[in-house]
Short mmCIF file of N, CA and C in Angstrom, two decimals:
data_model
loop_
_atom_site.label_atom_id
_atom_site.label_comp_id
_atom_site.label_asym_id
_atom_site.label_seq_id
_atom_site.Cartn_x
_atom_site.Cartn_y
_atom_site.Cartn_z
N MET A 28 0.84 -1.16 0.00
CA MET A 28 0.00 0.00 0.00
C MET A 28 0.88 1.23 0.00
N HIS A 29 0.61 2.11 -0.84
CA HIS A 29 1.34 3.37 -0.95
C HIS A 29 0.78 4.35 0.06
N GLY A 30 1.59 4.73 1.04
CA GLY A 30 1.11 5.60 2.11
C GLY A 30 0.62 6.95 1.63
N GLY A 31 1.12 7.42 0.50
CA GLY A 31 0.68 8.71 -0.02
C GLY A 31 -0.43 8.57 -1.03
N GLY A 32 -1.06 7.43 -1.07
CA GLY A 32 -2.08 7.13 -2.06
C GLY A 32 -3.35 7.92 -1.85
N PRO A 33 -4.31 7.70 -2.73
CA PRO A 33 -5.58 8.40 -2.63
C PRO A 33 -6.26 8.14 -1.29
N PRO A 34 -7.02 9.11 -0.78
CA PRO A 34 -7.71 8.92 0.50
C PRO A 34 -8.56 7.65 0.54
N ARG A 35 -9.19 7.28 -0.58
CA ARG A 35 -10.01 6.05 -0.60
C ARG A 35 -9.15 4.84 -0.28
N THR A 36 -7.93 4.80 -0.84
CA THR A 36 -7.03 3.67 -0.63
C THR A 36 -6.63 3.58 0.83
N ARG A 37 -6.15 4.69 1.38
CA ARG A 37 -5.75 4.70 2.79
C ARG A 37 -6.94 4.34 3.67
N GLY A 38 -8.12 4.82 3.29
CA GLY A 38 -9.32 4.55 4.07
C GLY A 38 -9.68 3.08 4.11
N ARG A 39 -9.53 2.39 2.99
CA ARG A 39 -9.84 0.96 2.95
C ARG A 39 -8.93 0.17 3.88
N VAL A 40 -7.64 0.46 3.79
CA VAL A 40 -6.67 -0.26 4.62
C VAL A 40 -6.86 0.11 6.08
N ASP A 41 -7.08 1.39 6.36
CA ASP A 41 -7.31 1.85 7.73
C ASP A 41 -8.56 1.19 8.31
N ALA A 42 -9.61 1.06 7.50
CA ALA A 42 -10.85 0.43 7.97
C ALA A 42 -10.62 -1.02 8.37
N LEU A 43 -9.82 -1.74 7.61
CA LEU A 43 -9.50 -3.13 7.97
C LEU A 43 -8.79 -3.18 9.32
N ALA A 44 -7.82 -2.30 9.51
CA ALA A 44 -7.08 -2.27 10.77
C ALA A 44 -8.00 -1.92 11.93
N ARG A 45 -8.90 -0.94 11.74
CA ARG A 45 -9.84 -0.55 12.81
C ARG A 45 -10.78 -1.68 13.17
N ARG A 46 -11.06 -2.57 12.23
CA ARG A 46 -11.95 -3.72 12.50
C ARG A 46 -11.22 -4.87 13.17
N GLY A 47 -9.96 -4.67 13.49
CA GLY A 47 -9.21 -5.70 14.20
C GLY A 47 -8.42 -6.64 13.31
N CYS A 48 -8.43 -6.39 12.00
CA CYS A 48 -7.62 -7.22 11.10
C CYS A 48 -6.16 -6.80 11.24
N ALA A 49 -5.28 -7.77 11.25
CA ALA A 49 -3.85 -7.46 11.20
C ALA A 49 -3.51 -7.19 9.74
N VAL A 50 -3.05 -5.99 9.44
CA VAL A 50 -2.76 -5.59 8.07
C VAL A 50 -1.28 -5.23 7.96
N THR A 51 -0.62 -5.82 6.98
CA THR A 51 0.77 -5.51 6.68
C THR A 51 0.84 -4.98 5.26
N ALA A 52 1.34 -3.77 5.10
CA ALA A 52 1.52 -3.17 3.78
C ALA A 52 2.95 -3.44 3.32
N THR A 53 3.11 -3.69 2.03
CA THR A 53 4.45 -3.90 1.47
C THR A 53 4.65 -3.02 0.25
N ASP A 54 5.89 -2.67 0.00
CA ASP A 54 6.26 -1.94 -1.21
C ASP A 54 7.76 -2.09 -1.35
N ILE A 55 8.28 -1.78 -2.54
CA ILE A 55 9.72 -1.84 -2.75
C ILE A 55 10.41 -0.61 -2.20
N GLN A 56 9.64 0.43 -1.88
CA GLN A 56 10.16 1.65 -1.27
C GLN A 56 9.49 1.86 0.08
N ASP A 57 10.21 2.48 1.00
CA ASP A 57 9.61 2.80 2.29
C ASP A 57 8.43 3.74 2.09
N ARG A 58 7.34 3.46 2.79
CA ARG A 58 6.10 4.25 2.69
C ARG A 58 5.55 4.50 4.08
N SER A 59 4.81 5.59 4.23
CA SER A 59 4.08 5.81 5.47
C SER A 59 2.77 5.05 5.36
N VAL A 60 2.28 4.58 6.49
CA VAL A 60 1.03 3.82 6.52
C VAL A 60 0.19 4.32 7.69
N PRO A 61 -1.12 4.08 7.65
CA PRO A 61 -1.98 4.51 8.75
C PRO A 61 -1.62 3.81 10.06
N ASP A 62 -2.00 4.42 11.18
CA ASP A 62 -1.82 3.77 12.48
C ASP A 62 -2.50 2.41 12.45
N GLY A 63 -1.88 1.44 13.09
CA GLY A 63 -2.45 0.10 13.15
C GLY A 63 -2.09 -0.78 11.97
N VAL A 64 -1.35 -0.22 11.01
CA VAL A 64 -0.92 -0.98 9.83
C VAL A 64 0.60 -1.13 9.89
N ALA A 65 1.08 -2.36 9.78
CA ALA A 65 2.52 -2.61 9.75
C ALA A 65 3.04 -2.38 8.34
N PHE A 66 4.32 -2.07 8.21
CA PHE A 66 4.92 -1.91 6.88
C PHE A 66 6.18 -2.77 6.81
N VAL A 67 6.33 -3.48 5.68
CA VAL A 67 7.53 -4.26 5.41
C VAL A 67 7.98 -3.95 3.99
N ARG A 68 9.24 -3.64 3.83
CA ARG A 68 9.79 -3.41 2.49
C ARG A 68 10.02 -4.78 1.85
N ASP A 69 9.36 -5.02 0.70
CA ASP A 69 9.48 -6.30 0.02
C ASP A 69 9.17 -6.11 -1.46
N ASP A 70 9.65 -7.02 -2.27
CA ASP A 70 9.44 -6.99 -3.71
C ASP A 70 8.75 -8.28 -4.11
N VAL A 71 7.54 -8.19 -4.65
CA VAL A 71 6.79 -9.41 -5.00
C VAL A 71 7.47 -10.20 -6.12
N THR A 72 8.40 -9.59 -6.85
CA THR A 72 9.11 -10.34 -7.89
C THR A 72 10.27 -11.14 -7.31
N ASP A 73 10.64 -10.86 -6.07
CA ASP A 73 11.66 -11.61 -5.33
C ASP A 73 11.26 -11.57 -3.86
N PRO A 74 10.13 -12.22 -3.54
CA PRO A 74 9.52 -12.03 -2.22
C PRO A 74 10.22 -12.79 -1.10
N ASP A 75 10.05 -12.25 0.10
CA ASP A 75 10.40 -12.95 1.33
C ASP A 75 9.13 -13.66 1.77
N PRO A 76 9.05 -14.98 1.63
CA PRO A 76 7.80 -15.70 1.94
C PRO A 76 7.29 -15.47 3.36
N SER A 77 8.19 -15.18 4.30
CA SER A 77 7.74 -14.99 5.68
C SER A 77 6.84 -13.77 5.83
N VAL A 78 6.97 -12.80 4.93
CA VAL A 78 6.14 -11.60 4.98
C VAL A 78 4.67 -11.95 4.75
N TYR A 79 4.40 -12.92 3.90
CA TYR A 79 3.04 -13.25 3.48
C TYR A 79 2.48 -14.49 4.18
N ARG A 80 3.33 -15.21 4.89
CA ARG A 80 2.91 -16.43 5.58
C ARG A 80 1.78 -16.12 6.56
N GLY A 81 0.71 -16.90 6.49
CA GLY A 81 -0.42 -16.72 7.40
C GLY A 81 -1.45 -15.71 6.93
N ALA A 82 -1.21 -15.06 5.80
CA ALA A 82 -2.18 -14.07 5.30
C ALA A 82 -3.41 -14.78 4.75
N ASP A 83 -4.56 -14.20 4.96
CA ASP A 83 -5.79 -14.69 4.34
C ASP A 83 -5.95 -14.12 2.93
N ALA A 84 -5.40 -12.92 2.73
CA ALA A 84 -5.53 -12.27 1.43
C ALA A 84 -4.29 -11.44 1.14
N VAL A 85 -3.92 -11.40 -0.13
CA VAL A 85 -2.92 -10.47 -0.62
C VAL A 85 -3.68 -9.54 -1.56
N TYR A 86 -3.68 -8.25 -1.24
CA TYR A 86 -4.47 -7.25 -1.95
C TYR A 86 -3.51 -6.24 -2.55
N ALA A 87 -3.38 -6.25 -3.86
CA ALA A 87 -2.47 -5.33 -4.55
C ALA A 87 -3.26 -4.17 -5.12
N LEU A 88 -2.87 -2.97 -4.77
CA LEU A 88 -3.56 -1.76 -5.20
C LEU A 88 -2.92 -1.20 -6.46
N ARG A 89 -3.74 -0.89 -7.46
CA ARG A 89 -3.27 -0.34 -8.73
C ARG A 89 -2.13 -1.18 -9.30
N CYS A 90 -2.38 -2.47 -9.39
CA CYS A 90 -1.37 -3.44 -9.81
C CYS A 90 -1.21 -3.45 -11.33
N PRO A 91 -0.02 -3.12 -11.84
CA PRO A 91 0.18 -3.13 -13.29
C PRO A 91 0.22 -4.56 -13.82
N PRO A 92 -0.10 -4.74 -15.10
CA PRO A 92 -0.12 -6.08 -15.68
C PRO A 92 1.17 -6.87 -15.44
N GLU A 93 2.31 -6.21 -15.50
CA GLU A 93 3.58 -6.93 -15.37
C GLU A 93 3.83 -7.46 -13.96
N LEU A 94 3.06 -7.03 -12.96
CA LEU A 94 3.23 -7.55 -11.59
C LEU A 94 2.12 -8.51 -11.17
N GLN A 95 1.06 -8.63 -11.96
CA GLN A 95 -0.08 -9.45 -11.54
C GLN A 95 0.28 -10.92 -11.35
N ARG A 96 1.10 -11.48 -12.22
CA ARG A 96 1.49 -12.88 -12.06
C ARG A 96 2.31 -13.09 -10.78
N ALA A 97 3.20 -12.15 -10.49
CA ALA A 97 4.01 -12.25 -9.28
C ALA A 97 3.15 -12.15 -8.02
N VAL A 98 2.20 -11.22 -8.02
CA VAL A 98 1.31 -11.06 -6.87
C VAL A 98 0.48 -12.33 -6.68
N ARG A 99 -0.02 -12.87 -7.78
CA ARG A 99 -0.80 -14.10 -7.71
C ARG A 99 0.04 -15.26 -7.16
N ALA A 100 1.29 -15.36 -7.59
CA ALA A 100 2.18 -16.42 -7.10
C ALA A 100 2.46 -16.26 -5.61
N VAL A 101 2.69 -15.02 -5.15
CA VAL A 101 2.92 -14.76 -3.73
C VAL A 101 1.71 -15.20 -2.92
N ALA A 102 0.52 -14.82 -3.38
CA ALA A 102 -0.71 -15.20 -2.67
C ALA A 102 -0.87 -16.71 -2.65
N HIS A 103 -0.67 -17.35 -3.78
CA HIS A 103 -0.80 -18.81 -3.85
C HIS A 103 0.17 -19.50 -2.90
N ASP A 104 1.43 -19.06 -2.92
CA ASP A 104 2.44 -19.68 -2.05
C ASP A 104 2.10 -19.51 -0.58
N ALA A 105 1.39 -18.43 -0.24
CA ALA A 105 0.98 -18.18 1.15
C ALA A 105 -0.34 -18.87 1.49
N GLY A 106 -1.00 -19.47 0.48
CA GLY A 106 -2.31 -20.07 0.71
C GLY A 106 -3.39 -19.02 0.91
N ALA A 107 -3.19 -17.85 0.29
CA ALA A 107 -4.09 -16.71 0.48
C ALA A 107 -4.87 -16.40 -0.79
N ASP A 108 -6.00 -15.72 -0.63
CA ASP A 108 -6.73 -15.20 -1.77
C ASP A 108 -5.91 -14.06 -2.38
N CYS A 109 -6.04 -13.88 -3.69
CA CYS A 109 -5.35 -12.80 -4.40
C CYS A 109 -6.39 -11.83 -4.94
N LEU A 110 -6.35 -10.61 -4.43
CA LEU A 110 -7.26 -9.55 -4.85
C LEU A 110 -6.43 -8.38 -5.35
N PHE A 111 -6.90 -7.71 -6.41
CA PHE A 111 -6.15 -6.57 -6.90
C PHE A 111 -7.03 -5.61 -7.67
N THR A 112 -6.59 -4.36 -7.72
CA THR A 112 -7.17 -3.36 -8.60
C THR A 112 -6.09 -3.02 -9.62
N THR A 113 -6.50 -2.41 -10.73
CA THR A 113 -5.54 -2.05 -11.77
C THR A 113 -5.49 -0.54 -11.94
N LEU A 114 -4.54 -0.10 -12.73
CA LEU A 114 -4.43 1.32 -13.07
C LEU A 114 -5.36 1.61 -14.22
N GLY A 115 -6.30 2.51 -14.04
CA GLY A 115 -7.18 2.95 -15.12
C GLY A 115 -7.67 1.85 -16.02
N GLY A 116 -7.24 1.87 -17.28
CA GLY A 116 -7.71 0.91 -18.26
C GLY A 116 -6.85 -0.33 -18.39
N ASP A 117 -5.88 -0.53 -17.48
CA ASP A 117 -5.06 -1.74 -17.55
C ASP A 117 -5.93 -2.98 -17.39
N PRO A 118 -5.64 -4.02 -18.16
CA PRO A 118 -6.42 -5.25 -18.05
C PRO A 118 -5.88 -6.15 -16.94
N ALA A 119 -6.72 -7.08 -16.53
CA ALA A 119 -6.25 -8.19 -15.70
C ALA A 119 -5.63 -9.19 -16.67
N VAL A 120 -4.38 -9.59 -16.43
CA VAL A 120 -3.71 -10.53 -17.32
C VAL A 120 -3.64 -11.93 -16.73
N VAL A 121 -4.17 -12.11 -15.54
CA VAL A 121 -4.31 -13.44 -14.95
C VAL A 121 -5.81 -13.73 -14.91
N PRO A 122 -6.20 -15.00 -14.94
CA PRO A 122 -7.63 -15.30 -14.83
C PRO A 122 -8.18 -14.71 -13.53
N ALA A 123 -9.22 -13.89 -13.66
CA ALA A 123 -9.75 -13.20 -12.48
C ALA A 123 -11.22 -12.87 -12.68
N THR A 124 -11.94 -12.83 -11.57
CA THR A 124 -13.34 -12.44 -11.57
C THR A 124 -13.43 -10.99 -11.13
N PRO A 125 -13.99 -10.11 -11.98
CA PRO A 125 -14.11 -8.70 -11.60
C PRO A 125 -15.37 -8.43 -10.79
N THR A 126 -15.27 -7.50 -9.86
CA THR A 126 -16.41 -7.00 -9.11
C THR A 126 -16.35 -5.48 -9.19
N THR A 127 -17.42 -4.86 -9.68
CA THR A 127 -17.46 -3.41 -9.80
C THR A 127 -17.80 -2.80 -8.45
N LEU A 128 -16.92 -1.91 -7.98
CA LEU A 128 -17.14 -1.18 -6.75
C LEU A 128 -17.41 0.28 -7.11
N GLU A 129 -17.64 1.12 -6.12
CA GLU A 129 -18.01 2.51 -6.39
C GLU A 129 -16.99 3.26 -7.23
N HIS A 130 -15.70 3.13 -6.92
CA HIS A 130 -14.69 3.91 -7.62
C HIS A 130 -13.66 3.07 -8.37
N THR A 131 -13.84 1.76 -8.42
CA THR A 131 -12.84 0.91 -9.03
C THR A 131 -13.43 -0.46 -9.34
N THR A 132 -12.65 -1.29 -9.97
CA THR A 132 -13.00 -2.69 -10.17
C THR A 132 -12.03 -3.52 -9.36
N LEU A 133 -12.56 -4.40 -8.54
CA LEU A 133 -11.75 -5.32 -7.74
C LEU A 133 -11.72 -6.65 -8.46
N PHE A 134 -10.52 -7.18 -8.67
CA PHE A 134 -10.36 -8.48 -9.31
C PHE A 134 -9.96 -9.51 -8.27
N ARG A 135 -10.54 -10.70 -8.38
CA ARG A 135 -10.15 -11.83 -7.54
C ARG A 135 -9.53 -12.87 -8.47
N ALA A 136 -8.23 -13.07 -8.33
CA ALA A 136 -7.54 -14.03 -9.18
C ALA A 136 -8.08 -15.43 -8.93
N GLU A 137 -8.21 -16.17 -10.00
CA GLU A 137 -8.78 -17.51 -9.92
C GLU A 137 -7.67 -18.55 -9.93
N GLY A 138 -7.68 -19.42 -8.92
CA GLY A 138 -6.79 -20.56 -8.89
C GLY A 138 -5.32 -20.21 -8.76
N PRO A 139 -4.51 -21.25 -8.57
CA PRO A 139 -3.07 -21.05 -8.45
C PRO A 139 -2.44 -20.77 -9.81
N PRO A 140 -1.26 -20.19 -9.84
CA PRO A 140 -0.59 -19.93 -11.12
C PRO A 140 -0.44 -21.22 -11.93
N GLY A 141 -0.81 -21.15 -13.19
CA GLY A 141 -0.63 -22.29 -14.07
C GLY A 141 -1.65 -23.40 -13.94
N ALA A 142 -2.70 -23.20 -13.15
CA ALA A 142 -3.71 -24.25 -12.97
C ALA A 142 -5.07 -23.61 -12.76
N ALA A 143 -6.11 -24.39 -12.93
CA ALA A 143 -7.47 -23.92 -12.69
C ALA A 143 -7.86 -24.23 -11.26
N GLY A 144 -8.88 -23.52 -10.76
CA GLY A 144 -9.38 -23.81 -9.42
C GLY A 144 -9.19 -22.64 -8.48
N GLY A 145 -9.71 -22.76 -7.26
CA GLY A 145 -9.67 -21.68 -6.28
C GLY A 145 -8.45 -21.76 -5.40
N SER A 146 -8.25 -20.71 -4.64
CA SER A 146 -7.12 -20.68 -3.71
C SER A 146 -7.57 -21.20 -2.36
N GLU A 147 -6.59 -21.63 -1.58
CA GLU A 147 -6.88 -22.08 -0.22
C GLU A 147 -6.75 -20.89 0.71
N ARG A 148 -7.41 -20.95 1.86
CA ARG A 148 -7.33 -19.86 2.83
C ARG A 148 -6.60 -20.38 4.06
N SER A 149 -5.81 -19.50 4.66
CA SER A 149 -5.04 -19.91 5.83
C SER A 149 -5.83 -19.78 7.12
N GLY A 150 -6.86 -18.93 7.15
CA GLY A 150 -7.71 -18.82 8.33
C GLY A 150 -7.13 -18.03 9.47
N THR A 151 -6.14 -17.17 9.25
CA THR A 151 -5.54 -16.44 10.35
C THR A 151 -6.06 -15.02 10.49
N GLY A 152 -6.85 -14.53 9.54
CA GLY A 152 -7.35 -13.17 9.64
C GLY A 152 -6.29 -12.11 9.39
N ARG A 153 -5.29 -12.43 8.59
CA ARG A 153 -4.19 -11.49 8.38
C ARG A 153 -4.05 -11.11 6.91
N PRO A 154 -4.77 -10.07 6.44
CA PRO A 154 -4.57 -9.64 5.07
C PRO A 154 -3.24 -8.93 4.90
N THR A 155 -2.67 -9.04 3.73
CA THR A 155 -1.45 -8.32 3.39
C THR A 155 -1.75 -7.46 2.20
N ALA A 156 -1.53 -6.17 2.33
CA ALA A 156 -1.76 -5.25 1.22
C ALA A 156 -0.47 -5.16 0.42
N GLY A 157 -0.56 -5.43 -0.86
CA GLY A 157 0.63 -5.38 -1.71
C GLY A 157 0.98 -3.96 -2.09
N GLY A 158 2.13 -3.80 -2.71
CA GLY A 158 2.59 -2.49 -3.12
C GLY A 158 1.67 -1.83 -4.11
N GLU A 159 1.63 -0.54 -4.06
CA GLU A 159 0.80 0.24 -4.96
C GLU A 159 1.69 0.96 -5.95
N SER A 160 1.35 0.90 -7.20
CA SER A 160 2.15 1.55 -8.22
C SER A 160 1.94 3.06 -8.18
N PRO A 161 2.97 3.80 -8.56
CA PRO A 161 2.84 5.27 -8.54
C PRO A 161 1.81 5.76 -9.52
#
């Protein structure tokens, strides 16, 4: 999650934290995050699996096409659901089910990388917000 992102973005992550969800934001650059949100510097193209271990969901904000496969792989390896939004008119390049929200489209990646089917859930209540593109 990009700490300087749009108020809607910060609000979504902040709302999860206020509801008692453990939220960890990641990015390749240091970012500020709302109170109650942890931050870890990580790169989904060369991830530290311990950052995502135990997550129920990996949620990538404004995820460009070139990072969608990596985000999906990180989520799959963690046994987590993979959710993402894209930049403007960027397409989802991984199989995903879109849901239209008020200001964006939320995609839920389908199945593990390279196979059909759904993802498994870890059951720990720990979403991880992925990095947000500038």
